XYZ file of N, CA and C in Angstrom:
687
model
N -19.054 -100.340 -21.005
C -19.343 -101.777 -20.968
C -18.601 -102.422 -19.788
N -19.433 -102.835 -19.207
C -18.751 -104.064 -17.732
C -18.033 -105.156 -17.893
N -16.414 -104.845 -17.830
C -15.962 -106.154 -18.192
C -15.434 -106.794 -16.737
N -15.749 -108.543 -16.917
C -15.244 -109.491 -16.378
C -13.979 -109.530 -15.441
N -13.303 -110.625 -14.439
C -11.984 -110.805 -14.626
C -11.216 -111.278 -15.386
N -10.051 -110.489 -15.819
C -9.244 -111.510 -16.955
C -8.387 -112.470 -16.075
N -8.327 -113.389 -16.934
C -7.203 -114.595 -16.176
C -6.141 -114.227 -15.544
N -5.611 -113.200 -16.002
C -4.664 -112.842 -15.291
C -4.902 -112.273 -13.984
N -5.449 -111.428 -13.903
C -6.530 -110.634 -12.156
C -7.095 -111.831 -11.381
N -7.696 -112.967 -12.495
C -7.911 -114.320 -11.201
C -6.493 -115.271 -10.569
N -5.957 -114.696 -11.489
C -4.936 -115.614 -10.807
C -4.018 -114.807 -9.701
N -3.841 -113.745 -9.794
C -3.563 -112.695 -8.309
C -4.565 -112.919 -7.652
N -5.891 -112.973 -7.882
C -6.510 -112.785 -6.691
C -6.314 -114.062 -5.836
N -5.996 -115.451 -6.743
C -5.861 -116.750 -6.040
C -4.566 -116.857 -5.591
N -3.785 -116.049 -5.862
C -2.287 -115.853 -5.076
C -2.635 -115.150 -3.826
N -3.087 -114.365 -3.708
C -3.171 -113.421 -2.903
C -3.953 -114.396 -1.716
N -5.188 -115.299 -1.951
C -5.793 -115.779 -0.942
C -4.993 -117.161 -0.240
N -3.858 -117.538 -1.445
C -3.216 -118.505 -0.706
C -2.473 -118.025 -0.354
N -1.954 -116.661 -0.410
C -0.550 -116.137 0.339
C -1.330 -116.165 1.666
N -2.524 -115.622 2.317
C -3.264 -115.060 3.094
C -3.766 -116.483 4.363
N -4.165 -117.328 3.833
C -4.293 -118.704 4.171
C -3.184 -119.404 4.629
N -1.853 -119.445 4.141
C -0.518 -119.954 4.677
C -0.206 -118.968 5.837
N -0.474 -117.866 5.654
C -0.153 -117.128 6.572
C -1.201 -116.899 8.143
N -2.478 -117.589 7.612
C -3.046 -117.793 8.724
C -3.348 -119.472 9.604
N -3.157 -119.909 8.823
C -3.118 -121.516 9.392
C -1.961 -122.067 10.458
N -0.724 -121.379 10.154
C 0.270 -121.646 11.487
C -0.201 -120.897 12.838
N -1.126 -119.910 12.447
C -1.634 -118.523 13.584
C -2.379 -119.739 14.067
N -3.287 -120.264 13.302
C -4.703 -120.997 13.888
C -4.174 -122.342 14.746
N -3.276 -122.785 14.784
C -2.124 -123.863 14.484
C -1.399 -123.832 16.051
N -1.101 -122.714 15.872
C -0.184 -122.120 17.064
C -1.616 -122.070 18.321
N -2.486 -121.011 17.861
C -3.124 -120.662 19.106
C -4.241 -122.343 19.413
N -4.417 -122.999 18.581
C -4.987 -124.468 19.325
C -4.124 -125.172 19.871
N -2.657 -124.988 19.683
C -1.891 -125.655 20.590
C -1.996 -124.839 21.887
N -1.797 -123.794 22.321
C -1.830 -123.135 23.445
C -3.143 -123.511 24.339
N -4.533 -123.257 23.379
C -5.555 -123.938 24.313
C -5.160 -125.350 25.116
N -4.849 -125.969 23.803
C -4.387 -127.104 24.530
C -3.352 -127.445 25.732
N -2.440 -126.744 25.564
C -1.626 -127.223 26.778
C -2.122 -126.609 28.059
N -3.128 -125.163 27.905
C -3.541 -124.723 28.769
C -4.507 -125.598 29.511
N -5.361 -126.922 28.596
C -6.235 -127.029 28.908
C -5.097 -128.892 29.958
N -4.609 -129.267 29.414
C -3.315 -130.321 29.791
C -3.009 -129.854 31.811
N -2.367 -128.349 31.553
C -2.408 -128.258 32.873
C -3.031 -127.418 33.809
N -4.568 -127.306 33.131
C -5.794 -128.011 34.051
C -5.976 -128.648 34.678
N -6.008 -129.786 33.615
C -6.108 -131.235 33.828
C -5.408 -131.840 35.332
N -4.014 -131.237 35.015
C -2.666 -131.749 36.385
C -3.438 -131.114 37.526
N -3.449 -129.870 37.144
C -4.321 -128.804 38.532
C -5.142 -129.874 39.090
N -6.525 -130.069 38.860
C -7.420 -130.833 38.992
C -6.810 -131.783 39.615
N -5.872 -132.799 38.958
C -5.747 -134.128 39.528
C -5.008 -133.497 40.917
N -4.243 -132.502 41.026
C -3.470 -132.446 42.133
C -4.336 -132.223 43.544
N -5.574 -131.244 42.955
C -6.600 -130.579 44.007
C -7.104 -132.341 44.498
N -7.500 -133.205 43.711
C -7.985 -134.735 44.004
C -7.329 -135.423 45.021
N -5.649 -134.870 44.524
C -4.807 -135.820 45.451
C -4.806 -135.520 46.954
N -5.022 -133.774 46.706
C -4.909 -133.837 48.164
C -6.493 -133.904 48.811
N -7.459 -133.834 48.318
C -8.501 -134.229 48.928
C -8.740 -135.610 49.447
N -8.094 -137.208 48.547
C -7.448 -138.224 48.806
C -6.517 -138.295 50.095
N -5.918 -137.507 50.073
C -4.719 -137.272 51.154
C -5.056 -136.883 52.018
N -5.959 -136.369 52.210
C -6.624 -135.740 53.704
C -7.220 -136.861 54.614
N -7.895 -137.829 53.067
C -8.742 -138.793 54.068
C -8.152 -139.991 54.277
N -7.135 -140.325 53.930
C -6.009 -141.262 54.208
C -4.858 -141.127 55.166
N -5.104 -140.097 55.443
C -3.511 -139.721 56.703
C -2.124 -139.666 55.471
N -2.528 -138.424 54.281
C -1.509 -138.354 53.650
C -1.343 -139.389 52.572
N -1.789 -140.437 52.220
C -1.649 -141.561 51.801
C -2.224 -140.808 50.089
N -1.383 -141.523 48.656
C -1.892 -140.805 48.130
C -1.293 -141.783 47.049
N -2.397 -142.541 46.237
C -2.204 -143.935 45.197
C -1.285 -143.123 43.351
N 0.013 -143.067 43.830
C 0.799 -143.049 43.210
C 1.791 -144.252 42.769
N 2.659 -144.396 42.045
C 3.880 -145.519 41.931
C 3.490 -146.377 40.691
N 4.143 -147.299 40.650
C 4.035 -148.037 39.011
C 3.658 -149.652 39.355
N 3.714 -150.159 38.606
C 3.339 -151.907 38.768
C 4.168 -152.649 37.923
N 4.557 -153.623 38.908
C 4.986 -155.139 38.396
C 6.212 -155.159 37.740
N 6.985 -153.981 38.211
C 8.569 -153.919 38.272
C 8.903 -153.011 37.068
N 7.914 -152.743 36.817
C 8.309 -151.735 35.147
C 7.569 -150.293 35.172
N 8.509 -149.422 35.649
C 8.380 -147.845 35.799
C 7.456 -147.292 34.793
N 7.603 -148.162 33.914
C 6.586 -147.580 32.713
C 5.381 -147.668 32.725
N 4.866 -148.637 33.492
C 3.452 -148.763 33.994
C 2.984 -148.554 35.383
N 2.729 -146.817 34.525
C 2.642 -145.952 35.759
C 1.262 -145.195 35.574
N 0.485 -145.800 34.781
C -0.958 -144.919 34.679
C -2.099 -146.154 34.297
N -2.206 -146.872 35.108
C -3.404 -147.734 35.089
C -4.735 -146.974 36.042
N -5.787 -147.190 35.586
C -6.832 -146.826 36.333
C -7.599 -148.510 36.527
N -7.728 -149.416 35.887
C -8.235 -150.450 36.008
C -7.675 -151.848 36.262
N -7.105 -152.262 36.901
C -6.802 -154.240 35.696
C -7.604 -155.106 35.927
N -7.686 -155.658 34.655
C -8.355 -156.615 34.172
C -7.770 -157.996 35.051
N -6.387 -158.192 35.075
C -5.759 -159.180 35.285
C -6.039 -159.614 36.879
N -6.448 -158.618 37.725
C -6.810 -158.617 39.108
C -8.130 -158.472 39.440
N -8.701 -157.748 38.245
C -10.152 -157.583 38.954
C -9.827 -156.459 39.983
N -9.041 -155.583 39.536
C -9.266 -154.299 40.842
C -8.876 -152.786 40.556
N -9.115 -151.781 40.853
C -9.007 -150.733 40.890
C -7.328 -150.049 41.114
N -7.151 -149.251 40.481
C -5.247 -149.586 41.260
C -5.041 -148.006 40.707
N -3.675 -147.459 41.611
C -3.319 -146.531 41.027
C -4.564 -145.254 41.067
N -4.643 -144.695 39.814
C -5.263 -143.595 39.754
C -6.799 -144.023 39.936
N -6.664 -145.291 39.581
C -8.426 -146.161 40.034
C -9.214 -146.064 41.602
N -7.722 -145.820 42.427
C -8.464 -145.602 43.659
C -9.001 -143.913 44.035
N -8.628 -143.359 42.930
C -9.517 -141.299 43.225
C -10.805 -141.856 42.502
N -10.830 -142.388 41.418
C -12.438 -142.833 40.603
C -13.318 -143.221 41.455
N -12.581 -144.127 42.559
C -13.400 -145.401 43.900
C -13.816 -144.264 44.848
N -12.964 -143.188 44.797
C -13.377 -142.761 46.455
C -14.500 -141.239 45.743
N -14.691 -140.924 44.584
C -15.916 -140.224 43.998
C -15.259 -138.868 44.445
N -14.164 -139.124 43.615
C -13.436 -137.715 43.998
C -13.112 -136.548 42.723
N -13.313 -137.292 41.440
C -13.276 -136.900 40.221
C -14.306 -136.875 39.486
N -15.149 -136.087 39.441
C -16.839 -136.379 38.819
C -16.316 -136.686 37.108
N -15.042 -135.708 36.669
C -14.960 -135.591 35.263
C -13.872 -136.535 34.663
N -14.260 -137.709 34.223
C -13.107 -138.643 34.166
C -11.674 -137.741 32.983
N -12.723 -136.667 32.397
C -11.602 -136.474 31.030
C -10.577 -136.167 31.614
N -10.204 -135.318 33.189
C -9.487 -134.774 33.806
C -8.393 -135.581 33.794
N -8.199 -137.302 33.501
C -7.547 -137.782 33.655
C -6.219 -138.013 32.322
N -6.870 -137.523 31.324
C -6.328 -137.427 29.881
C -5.971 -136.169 29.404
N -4.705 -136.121 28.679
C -4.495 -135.161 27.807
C -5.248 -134.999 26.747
N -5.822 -133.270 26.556
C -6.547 -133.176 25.782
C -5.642 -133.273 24.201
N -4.532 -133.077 24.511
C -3.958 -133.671 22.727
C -3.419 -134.520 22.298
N -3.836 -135.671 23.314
C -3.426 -137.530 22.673
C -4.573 -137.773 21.650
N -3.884 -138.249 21.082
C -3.929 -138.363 19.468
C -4.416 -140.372 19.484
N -3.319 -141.025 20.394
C -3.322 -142.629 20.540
C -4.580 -143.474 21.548
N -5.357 -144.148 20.611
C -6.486 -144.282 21.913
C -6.530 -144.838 22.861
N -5.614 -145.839 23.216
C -5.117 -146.199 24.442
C -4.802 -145.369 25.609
N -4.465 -144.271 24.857
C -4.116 -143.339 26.236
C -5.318 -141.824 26.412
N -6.376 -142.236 25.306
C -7.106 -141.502 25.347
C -8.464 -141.429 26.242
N -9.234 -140.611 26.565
C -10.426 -140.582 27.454
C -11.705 -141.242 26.253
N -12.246 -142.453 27.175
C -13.125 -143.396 26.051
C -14.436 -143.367 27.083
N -15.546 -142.457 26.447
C -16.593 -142.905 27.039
C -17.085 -144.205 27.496
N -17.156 -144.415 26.356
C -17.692 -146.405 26.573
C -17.013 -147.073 27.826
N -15.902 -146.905 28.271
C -14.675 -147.488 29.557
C -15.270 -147.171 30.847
N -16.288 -145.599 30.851
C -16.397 -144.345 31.884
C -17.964 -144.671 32.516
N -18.375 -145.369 33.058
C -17.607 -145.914 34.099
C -17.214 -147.109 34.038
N -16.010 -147.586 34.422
C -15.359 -148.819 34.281
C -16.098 -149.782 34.240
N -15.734 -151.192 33.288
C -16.918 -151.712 32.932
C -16.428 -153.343 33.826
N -15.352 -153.293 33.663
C -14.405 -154.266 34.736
C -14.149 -155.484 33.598
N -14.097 -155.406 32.367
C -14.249 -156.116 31.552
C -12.441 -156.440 31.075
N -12.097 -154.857 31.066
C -10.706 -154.622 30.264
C -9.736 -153.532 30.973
N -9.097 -153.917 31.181
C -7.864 -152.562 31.084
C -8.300 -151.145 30.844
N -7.784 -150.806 31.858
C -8.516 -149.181 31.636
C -7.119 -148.092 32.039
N -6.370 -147.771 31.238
C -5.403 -146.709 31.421
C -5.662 -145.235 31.558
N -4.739 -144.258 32.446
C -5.200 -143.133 32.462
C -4.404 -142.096 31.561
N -4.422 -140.811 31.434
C -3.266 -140.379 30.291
C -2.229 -139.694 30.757
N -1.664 -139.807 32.440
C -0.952 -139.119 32.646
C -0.194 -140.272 33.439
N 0.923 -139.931 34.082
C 2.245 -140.674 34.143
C 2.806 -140.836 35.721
N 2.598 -141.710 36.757
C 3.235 -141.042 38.116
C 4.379 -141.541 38.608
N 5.091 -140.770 38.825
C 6.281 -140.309 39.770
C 6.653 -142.392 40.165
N 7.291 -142.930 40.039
C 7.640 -144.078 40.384
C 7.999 -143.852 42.040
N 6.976 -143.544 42.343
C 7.126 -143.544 44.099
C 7.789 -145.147 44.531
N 6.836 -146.312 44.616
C 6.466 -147.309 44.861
C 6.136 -148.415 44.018
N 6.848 -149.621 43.821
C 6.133 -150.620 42.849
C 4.898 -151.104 43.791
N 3.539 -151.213 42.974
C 2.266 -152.223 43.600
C 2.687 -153.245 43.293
N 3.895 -154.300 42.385
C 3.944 -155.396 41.977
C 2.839 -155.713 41.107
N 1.814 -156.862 41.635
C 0.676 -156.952 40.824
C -0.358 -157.175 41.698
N -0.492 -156.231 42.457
C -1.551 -156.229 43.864
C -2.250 -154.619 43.573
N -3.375 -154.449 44.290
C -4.350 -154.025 44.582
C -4.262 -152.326 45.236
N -3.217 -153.208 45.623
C -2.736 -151.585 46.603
C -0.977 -152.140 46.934
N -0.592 -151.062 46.820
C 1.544 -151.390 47.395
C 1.842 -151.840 48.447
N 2.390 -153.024 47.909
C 2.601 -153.793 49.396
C 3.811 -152.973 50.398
N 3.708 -152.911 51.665
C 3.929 -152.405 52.797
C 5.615 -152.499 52.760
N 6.015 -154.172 52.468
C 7.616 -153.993 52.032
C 8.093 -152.974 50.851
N 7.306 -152.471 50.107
C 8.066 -151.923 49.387
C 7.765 -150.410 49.580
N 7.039 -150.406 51.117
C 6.812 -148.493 51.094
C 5.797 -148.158 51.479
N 4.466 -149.103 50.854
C 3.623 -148.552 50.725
C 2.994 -147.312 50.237
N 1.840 -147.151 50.457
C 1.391 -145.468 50.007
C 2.324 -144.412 49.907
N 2.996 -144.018 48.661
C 3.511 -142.738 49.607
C 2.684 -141.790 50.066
N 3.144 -140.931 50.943
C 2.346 -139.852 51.567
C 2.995 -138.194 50.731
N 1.512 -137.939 50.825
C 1.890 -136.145 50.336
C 1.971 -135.405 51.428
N 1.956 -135.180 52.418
C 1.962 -134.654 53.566
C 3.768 -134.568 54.266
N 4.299 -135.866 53.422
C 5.733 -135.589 53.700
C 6.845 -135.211 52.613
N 5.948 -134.908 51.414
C 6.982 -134.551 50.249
C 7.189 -133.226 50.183
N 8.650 -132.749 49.698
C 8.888 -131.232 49.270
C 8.156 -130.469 48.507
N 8.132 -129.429 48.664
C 6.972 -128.776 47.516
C 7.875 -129.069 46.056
N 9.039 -129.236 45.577
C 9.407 -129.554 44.346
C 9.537 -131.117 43.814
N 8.764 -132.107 44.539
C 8.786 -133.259 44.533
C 7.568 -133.191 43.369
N 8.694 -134.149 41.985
C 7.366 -134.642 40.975
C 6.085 -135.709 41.784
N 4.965 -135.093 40.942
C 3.724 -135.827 41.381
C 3.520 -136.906 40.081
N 3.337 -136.025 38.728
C 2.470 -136.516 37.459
C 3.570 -135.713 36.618
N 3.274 -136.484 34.955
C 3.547 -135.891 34.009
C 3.085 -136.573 32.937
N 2.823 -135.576 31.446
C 2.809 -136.337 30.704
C 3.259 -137.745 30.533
N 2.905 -138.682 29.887
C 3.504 -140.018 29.596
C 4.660 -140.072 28.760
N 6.134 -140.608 29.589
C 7.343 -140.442 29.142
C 7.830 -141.610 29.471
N 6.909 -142.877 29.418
C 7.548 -144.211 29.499
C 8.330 -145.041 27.618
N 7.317 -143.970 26.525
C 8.682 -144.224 25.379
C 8.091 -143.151 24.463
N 9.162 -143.234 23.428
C 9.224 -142.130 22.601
C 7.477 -141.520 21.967
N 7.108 -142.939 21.524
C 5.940 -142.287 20.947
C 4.615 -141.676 22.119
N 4.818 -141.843 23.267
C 4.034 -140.926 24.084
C 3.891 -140.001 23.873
N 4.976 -139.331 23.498
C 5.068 -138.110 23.010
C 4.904 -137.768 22.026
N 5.071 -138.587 20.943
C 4.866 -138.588 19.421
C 3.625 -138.143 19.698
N 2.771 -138.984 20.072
C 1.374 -138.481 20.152
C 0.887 -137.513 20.741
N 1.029 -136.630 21.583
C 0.968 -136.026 22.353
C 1.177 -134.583 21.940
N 2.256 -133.667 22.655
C 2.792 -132.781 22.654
C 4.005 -132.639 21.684
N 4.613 -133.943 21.467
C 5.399 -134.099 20.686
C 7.205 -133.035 21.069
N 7.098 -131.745 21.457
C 8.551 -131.472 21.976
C 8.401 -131.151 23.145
N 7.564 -131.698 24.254
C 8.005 -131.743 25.554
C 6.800 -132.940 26.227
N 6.557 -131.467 27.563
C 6.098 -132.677 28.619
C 5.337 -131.716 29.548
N 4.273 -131.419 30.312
C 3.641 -130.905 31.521
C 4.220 -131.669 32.416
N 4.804 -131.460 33.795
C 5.234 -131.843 34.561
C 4.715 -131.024 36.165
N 3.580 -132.297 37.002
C 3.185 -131.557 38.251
C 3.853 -132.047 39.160
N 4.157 -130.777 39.975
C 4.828 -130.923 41.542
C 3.747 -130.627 42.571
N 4.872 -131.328 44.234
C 3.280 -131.161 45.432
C 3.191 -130.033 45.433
N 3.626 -128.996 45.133
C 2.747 -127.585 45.818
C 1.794 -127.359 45.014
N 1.681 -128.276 43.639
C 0.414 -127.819 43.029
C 1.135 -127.187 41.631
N 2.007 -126.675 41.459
C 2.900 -126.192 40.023
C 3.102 -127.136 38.826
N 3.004 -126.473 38.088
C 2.932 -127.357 36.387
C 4.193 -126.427 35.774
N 4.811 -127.769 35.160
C 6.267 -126.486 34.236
C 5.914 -127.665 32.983
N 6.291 -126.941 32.077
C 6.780 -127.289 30.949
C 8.618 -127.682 30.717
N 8.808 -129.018 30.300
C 9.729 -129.331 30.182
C 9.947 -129.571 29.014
N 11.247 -129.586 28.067
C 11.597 -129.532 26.517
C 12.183 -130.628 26.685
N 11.586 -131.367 25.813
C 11.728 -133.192 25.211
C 13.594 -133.183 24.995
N 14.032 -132.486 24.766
C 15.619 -132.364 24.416
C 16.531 -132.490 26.042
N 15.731 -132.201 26.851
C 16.071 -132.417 28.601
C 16.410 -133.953 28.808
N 15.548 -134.634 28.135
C 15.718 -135.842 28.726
C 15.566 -137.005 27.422
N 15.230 -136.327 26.116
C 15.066 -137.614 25.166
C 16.331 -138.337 24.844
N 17.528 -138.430 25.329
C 18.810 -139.501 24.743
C 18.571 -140.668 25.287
N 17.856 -140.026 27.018
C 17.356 -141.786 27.691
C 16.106 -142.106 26.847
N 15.322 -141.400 26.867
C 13.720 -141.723 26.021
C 13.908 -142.289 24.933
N 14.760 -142.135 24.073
C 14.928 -142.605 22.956
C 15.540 -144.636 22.969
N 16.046 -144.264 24.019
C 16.453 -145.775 24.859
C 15.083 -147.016 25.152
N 14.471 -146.631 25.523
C 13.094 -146.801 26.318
C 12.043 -147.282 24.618
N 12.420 -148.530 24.164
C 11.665 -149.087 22.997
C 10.331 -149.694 23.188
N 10.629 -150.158 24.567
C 9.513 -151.313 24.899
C 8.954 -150.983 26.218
N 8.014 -151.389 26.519
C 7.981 -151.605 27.767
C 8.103 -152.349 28.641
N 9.449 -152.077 29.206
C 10.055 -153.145 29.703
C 10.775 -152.666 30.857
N 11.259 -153.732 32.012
C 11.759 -153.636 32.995
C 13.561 -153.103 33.088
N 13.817 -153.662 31.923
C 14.979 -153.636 31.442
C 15.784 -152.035 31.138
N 14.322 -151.091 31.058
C 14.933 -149.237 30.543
C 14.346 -148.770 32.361
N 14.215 -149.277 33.268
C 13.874 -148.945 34.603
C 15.022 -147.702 34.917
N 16.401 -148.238 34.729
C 17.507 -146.755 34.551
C 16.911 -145.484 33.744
N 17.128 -145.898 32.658
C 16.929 -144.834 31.470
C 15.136 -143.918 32.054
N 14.358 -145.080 32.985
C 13.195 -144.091 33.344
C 13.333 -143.744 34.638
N 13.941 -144.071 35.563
C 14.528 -142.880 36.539
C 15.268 -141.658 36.470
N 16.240 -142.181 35.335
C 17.072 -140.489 34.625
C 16.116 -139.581 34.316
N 15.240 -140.012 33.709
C 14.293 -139.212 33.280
C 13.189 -138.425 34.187
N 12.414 -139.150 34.877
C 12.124 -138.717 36.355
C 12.715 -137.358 36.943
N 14.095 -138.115 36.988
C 14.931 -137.038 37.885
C 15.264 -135.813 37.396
N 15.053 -136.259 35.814
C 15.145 -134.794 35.074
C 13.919 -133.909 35.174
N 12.684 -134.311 35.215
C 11.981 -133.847 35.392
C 11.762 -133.469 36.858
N 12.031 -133.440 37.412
C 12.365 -133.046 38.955
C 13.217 -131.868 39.032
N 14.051 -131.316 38.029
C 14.817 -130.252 38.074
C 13.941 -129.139 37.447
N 13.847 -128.332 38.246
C 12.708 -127.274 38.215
C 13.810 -125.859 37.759
């Protein structure tokens, strides 16, 4: 006679599939994070191949730096407040990036800093941010392009090959929250991406509440940490 499972045999077998399941979900867990960061510094690759295609046709000139005195606003592609293109807005202008996602981390989580069809192509309506972070070369103030007293363009044609370009967004803590959460992709001019550990530089980050002019220290420390290769 064919007997059944007894309760007891179902309940090993349902041990057994949740032992099996815990044990594969950190695997599954682990290896989508790896796509991801693989796919993050892509992303930098890409923007860097842009910059210097930018840079070629500018005499080196290459729309990096932050706005309006606060290091932290260092990834605008649009403003609203000007009506103009700025920053990473001028590679979009010159039809140098066919794939806007290139401009976003593929594991921001926050939609502000996320890639939004509806925005693509800029609609000139609103604010349009990009998801990566640049190098406080130059303040634009609240102009169009960096005014000339303060530098102007920097040029890639005269930076070290270990000179930061881009990085994840590390203007405050929850950038990262959202993000990668224990570090940072960090691109230099020769074209190199490192991974940096959030513990390098979070005592200033943790400083950095607002965005404000006021943690401009605490986001140069940080910078500079990321500059140590």
């Amino acid at each position: 006679m064919r007997k059944g499972f007894t309760l007891v045999e179902l309940l090993v077998v349902i041990s057994i599939v949740a032992l099996l399941v815990g044990l594969v979900l950190p695997i599954l867990g682990s290896a989508r994070e790896s796509a991801v960061r693989v796919q993050c510094q892509s992303n930098l690759r890409t923007l860097h191949q842009t910059l210097v295609v930018y840079a070629n046709d500018e005499d080196g000139s290459v729309p990096l730096g932050y706005r309006s005195g606060r290091v932290q606003w260092n990834n605008m592609v649009y403003s609203a407040f000007i009506s103009e293109f700025v920053l990473f807005g001028k590679l979009e202008r010159a039809g140098l990036l066919e794939s806007p996602e290139a401009y976003y981390c593929p594991a921001e989580t926050a939609s502000d800093q996320s890639y939004n069809k509806d925005l693509w192509p800029v609609s000139g309506v609103s604010n349009v941010q990009g998801g990566y972070g640049s190098y406080p070369f130059v303040d634009w103030e609240g102009e169009a392009d960096p005014p000339e007293v303060n530098g102007g363009y920097p040029n890639l044609n005269e930076m070290l090959p270990g000179q930061v370009l881009l990085a994840d967004g590390v203007g405050q803590p929850a950038r990262l929250d959202s993000r990668h959460v224990d570090g940072v992709h960090v691109l230099y001019a020769d074209s190199g991406v490192q991974w940096v550990e959030r513990g390098r530089f979070d005592t200033e980050l943790a400083v950095c509440v607002t965005n404000s002019a006021a943690f401009n220290p605490e986001q140069l420390a940080i910078w500079a940490e990321l500059g140590e290769r």
